[in-house]
Amino acid sequence: MATRERAGSRRHVRAYVGLGANLGDPAGTLAAAIHALAALPGVRLAGVSRLYATRPVGVSDQPEFRNAAAALDVPAGPDPATGALALLAALKAIERAFGRQIRERWGPRELDLDLLVFGRHAIRVERSPAARSDDPATPAVQWLQVPHVGARDRLFVLAPLADLAPGLRPPGWRETVASARARAETVEGSGAVRPVAVWGSDQGVWRPA
C-alpha cells in the first residue's frame, strides 16, 4: 500500500491558471505571482503566455488590466476533485499573500488567480474552507467548477490561454481554445486585448513584446 501511495503522489496533471491585476504595478505583480506558482510544492512551471493589456469587463471605470496564463504540472491528488481543491487553496493563499482585498464583483484587483482547466477533468465540488472566497457576501456553499465557468466567453482569459494551448478542447466545450478566442474577439473587438510583453523564462521577467 505504501508503495502504491508513493507512486500515486508522483502523478501530475496539466493545469492552466489565469492571472489578472490592475492595481499598483500589475505587470510586476503578475511576474511575482508566476514565481510563487512555480515555487508551490510538487509544481513545475510548464509555460507562460504573453502579457496582455485588457479592457475592464463589467465595471468600466477602473484601470485596464494586465492578464496572463500559466501552464502548471501539478500533483494529481488521490482523485481529480481533491487535486483541484488543493491547487485552488494554494491560489487563494497566494492572492491573500499579495494583499487581495474584498471589493465589488468585476472591480479592481491586486491579484486574481483563477483555476481554468485541470487535466481532462470536468469537476464540480463544494469548496473546502481554504479554497473559499474571502468575500463575506458569497453564499454559504461555494462551488469549484472546472473548466472555469464563463472562461469560454471571456477574451481576457482566452487570449493568453490560446498562447499556451490553442488546440485544447476543455471538457464540455464544443470548440478549441483558439476557436473560442476567435469567436470572442468578434464580439469584443480586437482592441479589447493587446499583447504588451513576453515572458523571459531565462530571467523570469517580462520583456517588451
mmCIF file of C-alpha atoms in Angstrom:
data_model
loop_
_atom_site.group_PDB
_atom_site.id
_atom_site.type_symbol
_atom_site.label_atom_id
_atom_site.label_comp_id
_atom_site.label_asym_id
_atom_site.label_seq_id
_atom_site.Cartn_x
_atom_site.Cartn_y
_atom_site.Cartn_z
ATOM 1 C CA MET A 1 0.000 0.000 0.000
ATOM 2 C CA ALA A 2 2.790 2.447 0.889
ATOM 3 C CA THR A 3 4.439 1.824 -2.474
ATOM 4 C CA ARG A 4 1.159 2.468 -4.296
ATOM 5 C CA GLU A 5 0.589 5.707 -2.373
ATOM 6 C CA ARG A 6 4.087 6.958 -3.149
ATOM 7 C CA ALA A 7 3.612 6.168 -6.820
ATOM 8 C CA GLY A 8 0.243 7.941 -6.832
ATOM 9 C CA SER A 9 1.714 11.019 -5.168
ATOM 10 C CA ARG A 10 4.119 11.406 -8.095
ATOM 11 C CA ARG A 11 1.325 11.620 -10.675
ATOM 12 C CA HIS A 12 0.839 15.037 -12.216
ATOM 13 C CA VAL A 13 -1.750 16.685 -14.432
ATOM 14 C CA ARG A 14 -1.508 19.779 -16.613
ATOM 15 C CA ALA A 15 -3.454 22.671 -15.135
ATOM 16 C CA TYR A 16 -3.956 26.156 -16.531
ATOM 17 C CA VAL A 17 -4.239 29.192 -14.291
ATOM 18 C CA GLY A 18 -5.412 32.648 -15.338
ATOM 19 C CA LEU A 19 -3.733 35.678 -13.761
ATOM 20 C CA GLY A 20 -5.004 39.242 -13.609
ATOM 21 C CA ALA A 21 -4.293 42.532 -11.807
ATOM 22 C CA ASN A 22 -4.900 46.232 -12.331
ATOM 23 C CA LEU A 23 -3.718 47.942 -9.129
ATOM 24 C CA GLY A 24 -0.228 49.067 -8.184
ATOM 25 C CA ASP A 25 2.309 47.543 -10.583
ATOM 26 C CA PRO A 26 0.195 44.878 -12.345
ATOM 27 C CA ALA A 27 2.980 43.544 -14.571
ATOM 28 C CA GLY A 28 5.346 43.252 -11.629
ATOM 29 C CA THR A 29 2.649 41.618 -9.535
ATOM 30 C CA LEU A 30 1.933 39.000 -12.194
ATOM 31 C CA ALA A 31 5.642 38.266 -12.603
ATOM 32 C CA ALA A 32 5.986 37.730 -8.855
ATOM 33 C CA ALA A 33 2.828 35.597 -8.817
ATOM 34 C CA ILE A 34 4.252 33.372 -11.548
ATOM 35 C CA HIS A 35 7.336 32.799 -9.401
ATOM 36 C CA ALA A 36 5.055 31.996 -6.448
ATOM 37 C CA LEU A 37 3.176 29.449 -8.549
ATOM 38 C CA ALA A 38 6.423 27.841 -9.684
ATOM 39 C CA ALA A 39 7.540 27.562 -6.055
ATOM 40 C CA LEU A 40 4.484 25.586 -4.913
ATOM 41 C CA PRO A 41 5.398 22.111 -3.621
ATOM 42 C CA GLY A 42 5.416 19.488 -6.355
ATOM 43 C CA VAL A 43 4.588 22.021 -9.087
ATOM 44 C CA ARG A 44 6.515 22.578 -12.324
ATOM 45 C CA LEU A 45 6.008 25.712 -14.387
ATOM 46 C CA ALA A 46 5.451 24.418 -17.929
ATOM 47 C CA GLY A 47 4.739 27.661 -19.759
ATOM 48 C CA VAL A 48 3.707 31.307 -19.512
ATOM 49 C CA SER A 49 1.610 33.207 -22.030
ATOM 50 C CA ARG A 50 2.258 36.685 -23.286
ATOM 51 C CA LEU A 51 1.218 39.540 -21.022
ATOM 52 C CA TYR A 52 -1.922 41.285 -22.258
ATOM 53 C CA ALA A 53 -3.407 44.706 -21.616
ATOM 54 C CA THR A 54 -7.171 44.187 -21.440
ATOM 55 C CA ARG A 55 -10.205 46.401 -21.165
ATOM 56 C CA PRO A 56 -12.130 46.082 -17.890
ATOM 57 C CA VAL A 57 -15.282 43.959 -18.065
ATOM 58 C CA GLY A 58 -18.407 44.701 -16.038
ATOM 59 C CA VAL A 59 -17.084 47.824 -14.268
ATOM 60 C CA SER A 60 -15.575 50.138 -16.880
ATOM 61 C CA ASP A 61 -14.493 52.966 -14.555
ATOM 62 C CA GLN A 62 -11.210 51.430 -13.452
ATOM 63 C CA PRO A 63 -7.676 50.977 -14.830
ATOM 64 C CA GLU A 64 -7.162 48.483 -17.611
ATOM 65 C CA PHE A 65 -5.971 45.058 -16.534
ATOM 66 C CA ARG A 66 -2.899 43.026 -17.211
ATOM 67 C CA ASN A 67 -3.717 39.376 -17.841
ATOM 68 C CA ALA A 68 -1.695 36.245 -18.481
ATOM 69 C CA ALA A 69 -1.977 32.485 -18.125
ATOM 70 C CA ALA A 70 0.380 29.859 -16.762
ATOM 71 C CA ALA A 71 0.610 26.156 -17.564
ATOM 72 C CA LEU A 72 1.471 24.098 -14.494
ATOM 73 C CA ASP A 73 2.199 20.426 -13.993
ATOM 74 C CA VAL A 74 0.645 19.856 -10.575
ATOM 75 C CA PRO A 75 0.101 16.878 -8.256
ATOM 76 C CA ALA A 76 -2.963 14.961 -9.393
ATOM 77 C CA GLY A 77 -4.040 14.088 -5.861
ATOM 78 C CA PRO A 78 -5.870 10.891 -4.936
ATOM 79 C CA ASP A 79 -8.745 11.987 -7.201
ATOM 80 C CA PRO A 80 -9.373 14.969 -9.530
ATOM 81 C CA ALA A 81 -11.620 16.883 -7.112
ATOM 82 C CA THR A 82 -9.102 16.636 -4.273
ATOM 83 C CA GLY A 83 -6.217 17.654 -6.511
ATOM 84 C CA ALA A 84 -8.120 20.625 -7.930
ATOM 85 C CA LEU A 85 -9.221 21.787 -4.484
ATOM 86 C CA ALA A 86 -5.646 21.614 -3.224
ATOM 87 C CA LEU A 87 -4.464 23.755 -6.127
ATOM 88 C CA LEU A 88 -7.297 26.260 -5.646
ATOM 89 C CA ALA A 89 -6.465 26.565 -1.940
ATOM 90 C CA ALA A 90 -2.862 27.352 -2.916
ATOM 91 C CA LEU A 91 -4.073 30.012 -5.374
ATOM 92 C CA LYS A 92 -6.217 31.648 -2.696
ATOM 93 C CA ALA A 93 -3.270 31.675 -0.301
ATOM 94 C CA ILE A 94 -1.117 33.433 -2.907
ATOM 95 C CA GLU A 95 -3.863 36.022 -3.527
ATOM 96 C CA ARG A 96 -4.018 36.801 0.191
ATOM 97 C CA ALA A 97 -0.224 36.998 0.417
ATOM 98 C CA PHE A 98 -0.295 39.620 -2.347
ATOM 99 C CA GLY A 99 -2.817 41.722 -0.427
ATOM 100 C CA ARG A 100 -6.011 40.820 -2.253
ATOM 101 C CA GLN A 101 -8.854 42.949 -0.849
ATOM 102 C CA ILE A 102 -12.592 42.322 -0.919
ATOM 103 C CA ARG A 103 -14.246 44.579 -3.489
ATOM 104 C CA GLU A 104 -17.249 44.624 -5.780
ATOM 105 C CA ARG A 105 -17.668 41.945 -8.418
ATOM 106 C CA TRP A 106 -15.654 42.782 -11.547
ATOM 107 C CA GLY A 107 -13.940 45.579 -9.628
ATOM 108 C CA PRO A 108 -10.219 46.344 -9.373
ATOM 109 C CA ARG A 109 -7.870 43.634 -8.139
ATOM 110 C CA GLU A 110 -4.432 43.476 -6.561
ATOM 111 C CA LEU A 111 -4.219 39.905 -7.877
ATOM 112 C CA ASP A 112 -6.719 37.441 -9.282
ATOM 113 C CA LEU A 113 -5.818 33.777 -9.827
ATOM 114 C CA ASP A 114 -8.362 31.501 -11.499
ATOM 115 C CA LEU A 115 -8.146 27.755 -11.994
ATOM 116 C CA LEU A 116 -9.205 27.416 -15.630
ATOM 117 C CA VAL A 117 -8.514 23.783 -16.525
ATOM 118 C CA PHE A 118 -7.389 20.752 -14.507
ATOM 119 C CA GLY A 119 -6.246 18.000 -16.822
ATOM 120 C CA ARG A 120 -9.081 16.419 -18.778
ATOM 121 C CA HIS A 121 -11.418 16.500 -15.800
ATOM 122 C CA ALA A 122 -14.830 18.120 -15.503
ATOM 123 C CA ILE A 123 -15.246 18.918 -11.808
ATOM 124 C CA ARG A 124 -17.999 20.376 -9.667
ATOM 125 C CA VAL A 125 -17.337 20.087 -5.956
ATOM 126 C CA GLU A 126 -18.024 22.117 -2.836
ATOM 127 C CA ARG A 127 -15.059 24.249 -1.911
ATOM 128 C CA SER A 128 -13.078 23.438 1.184
ATOM 129 C CA PRO A 129 -12.620 26.263 3.735
ATOM 130 C CA ALA A 130 -9.122 27.029 2.436
ATOM 131 C CA ALA A 131 -10.407 27.269 -1.148
ATOM 132 C CA ARG A 132 -13.303 29.613 -0.408
ATOM 133 C CA SER A 133 -13.545 33.236 -1.429
ATOM 134 C CA ASP A 134 -12.932 35.683 1.411
ATOM 135 C CA ASP A 135 -15.942 37.784 0.399
ATOM 136 C CA PRO A 136 -18.468 37.551 3.270
ATOM 137 C CA ALA A 137 -21.297 38.186 0.806
ATOM 138 C CA THR A 138 -20.715 34.902 -1.003
ATOM 139 C CA PRO A 139 -23.155 32.037 -0.406
ATOM 140 C CA ALA A 140 -22.696 29.641 2.475
ATOM 141 C CA VAL A 141 -21.895 26.911 -0.047
ATOM 142 C CA GLN A 142 -19.329 27.776 -2.705
ATOM 143 C CA TRP A 143 -18.583 25.524 -5.640
ATOM 144 C CA LEU A 144 -15.453 24.868 -7.598
ATOM 145 C CA GLN A 145 -16.351 24.191 -11.209
ATOM 146 C CA VAL A 146 -13.677 23.247 -13.718
ATOM 147 C CA PRO A 147 -13.339 24.142 -16.540
ATOM 148 C CA HIS A 148 -13.874 27.636 -15.156
ATOM 149 C CA VAL A 149 -17.421 28.875 -15.670
ATOM 150 C CA GLY A 150 -17.526 31.647 -18.262
ATOM 151 C CA ALA A 151 -13.938 31.168 -19.429
ATOM 152 C CA ARG A 152 -15.051 30.208 -22.921
ATOM 153 C CA ASP A 153 -16.664 33.636 -23.419
ATOM 154 C CA ARG A 154 -14.030 35.915 -21.865
ATOM 155 C CA LEU A 155 -11.433 37.211 -24.275
ATOM 156 C CA PHE A 156 -9.108 38.307 -21.460
ATOM 157 C CA VAL A 157 -8.947 34.633 -20.452
ATOM 158 C CA LEU A 158 -8.971 33.067 -23.899
ATOM 159 C CA ALA A 159 -6.233 35.204 -25.470
ATOM 160 C CA PRO A 160 -3.475 34.159 -23.028
ATOM 161 C CA LEU A 161 -4.799 30.599 -22.798
ATOM 162 C CA ALA A 162 -4.646 30.326 -26.592
ATOM 163 C CA ASP A 163 -0.942 31.212 -26.441
ATOM 164 C CA LEU A 164 -0.346 28.078 -24.385
ATOM 165 C CA ALA A 165 -2.885 25.558 -25.670
ATOM 166 C CA PRO A 166 -4.647 26.692 -28.858
ATOM 167 C CA GLY A 167 -5.739 23.163 -29.779
ATOM 168 C CA LEU A 168 -7.033 22.264 -26.323
ATOM 169 C CA ARG A 169 -10.711 21.333 -26.137
ATOM 170 C CA PRO A 170 -11.592 21.523 -22.421
ATOM 171 C CA PRO A 171 -14.209 19.070 -21.121
ATOM 172 C CA GLY A 172 -17.688 20.198 -22.100
ATOM 173 C CA TRP A 173 -16.518 22.617 -24.788
ATOM 174 C CA ARG A 174 -17.542 22.106 -28.404
ATOM 175 C CA GLU A 175 -14.624 24.111 -29.744
ATOM 176 C CA THR A 176 -10.925 24.533 -29.192
ATOM 177 C CA VAL A 177 -9.455 27.358 -27.179
ATOM 178 C CA ALA A 178 -8.252 29.012 -30.401
ATOM 179 C CA SER A 179 -11.757 28.855 -31.904
ATOM 180 C CA ALA A 180 -13.278 30.262 -28.731
ATOM 181 C CA ARG A 181 -10.743 33.080 -28.766
ATOM 182 C CA ALA A 182 -11.584 33.985 -32.373
ATOM 183 C CA ARG A 183 -15.298 33.919 -31.584
ATOM 184 C CA ALA A 184 -14.895 36.111 -28.501
ATOM 185 C CA GLU A 185 -12.798 38.575 -30.476
ATOM 186 C CA THR A 186 -15.611 39.066 -32.990
ATOM 187 C CA VAL A 187 -17.868 40.033 -30.083
ATOM 188 C CA GLU A 188 -15.473 42.197 -28.040
ATOM 189 C CA GLY A 189 -13.320 43.548 -30.864
ATOM 190 C CA SER A 190 -9.615 43.079 -31.472
ATOM 191 C CA GLY A 191 -8.820 46.134 -29.349
ATOM 192 C CA ALA A 192 -10.178 44.522 -26.204
ATOM 193 C CA VAL A 193 -6.855 42.743 -25.645
ATOM 194 C CA ARG A 194 -3.369 43.550 -26.863
ATOM 195 C CA PRO A 195 -0.056 41.811 -26.119
ATOM 196 C CA VAL A 196 2.413 44.083 -24.349
ATOM 197 C CA ALA A 197 5.174 41.738 -23.160
ATOM 198 C CA VAL A 198 6.540 38.210 -23.398
ATOM 199 C CA TRP A 199 7.891 36.054 -20.583
ATOM 200 C CA GLY A 200 11.652 35.745 -20.481
ATOM 201 C CA SER A 201 11.941 32.274 -18.997
ATOM 202 C CA ASP A 202 15.720 32.563 -18.602
ATOM 203 C CA GLN A 203 15.429 35.571 -16.273
ATOM 204 C CA GLY A 204 11.833 35.211 -15.117
ATOM 205 C CA VAL A 205 10.775 38.713 -16.128
ATOM 206 C CA TRP A 206 8.552 40.331 -18.744
ATOM 207 C CA ARG A 207 10.169 41.658 -21.902
ATOM 208 C CA PRO A 208 8.507 44.130 -24.287
ATOM 209 C CA ALA A 209 6.510 42.350 -26.990
#
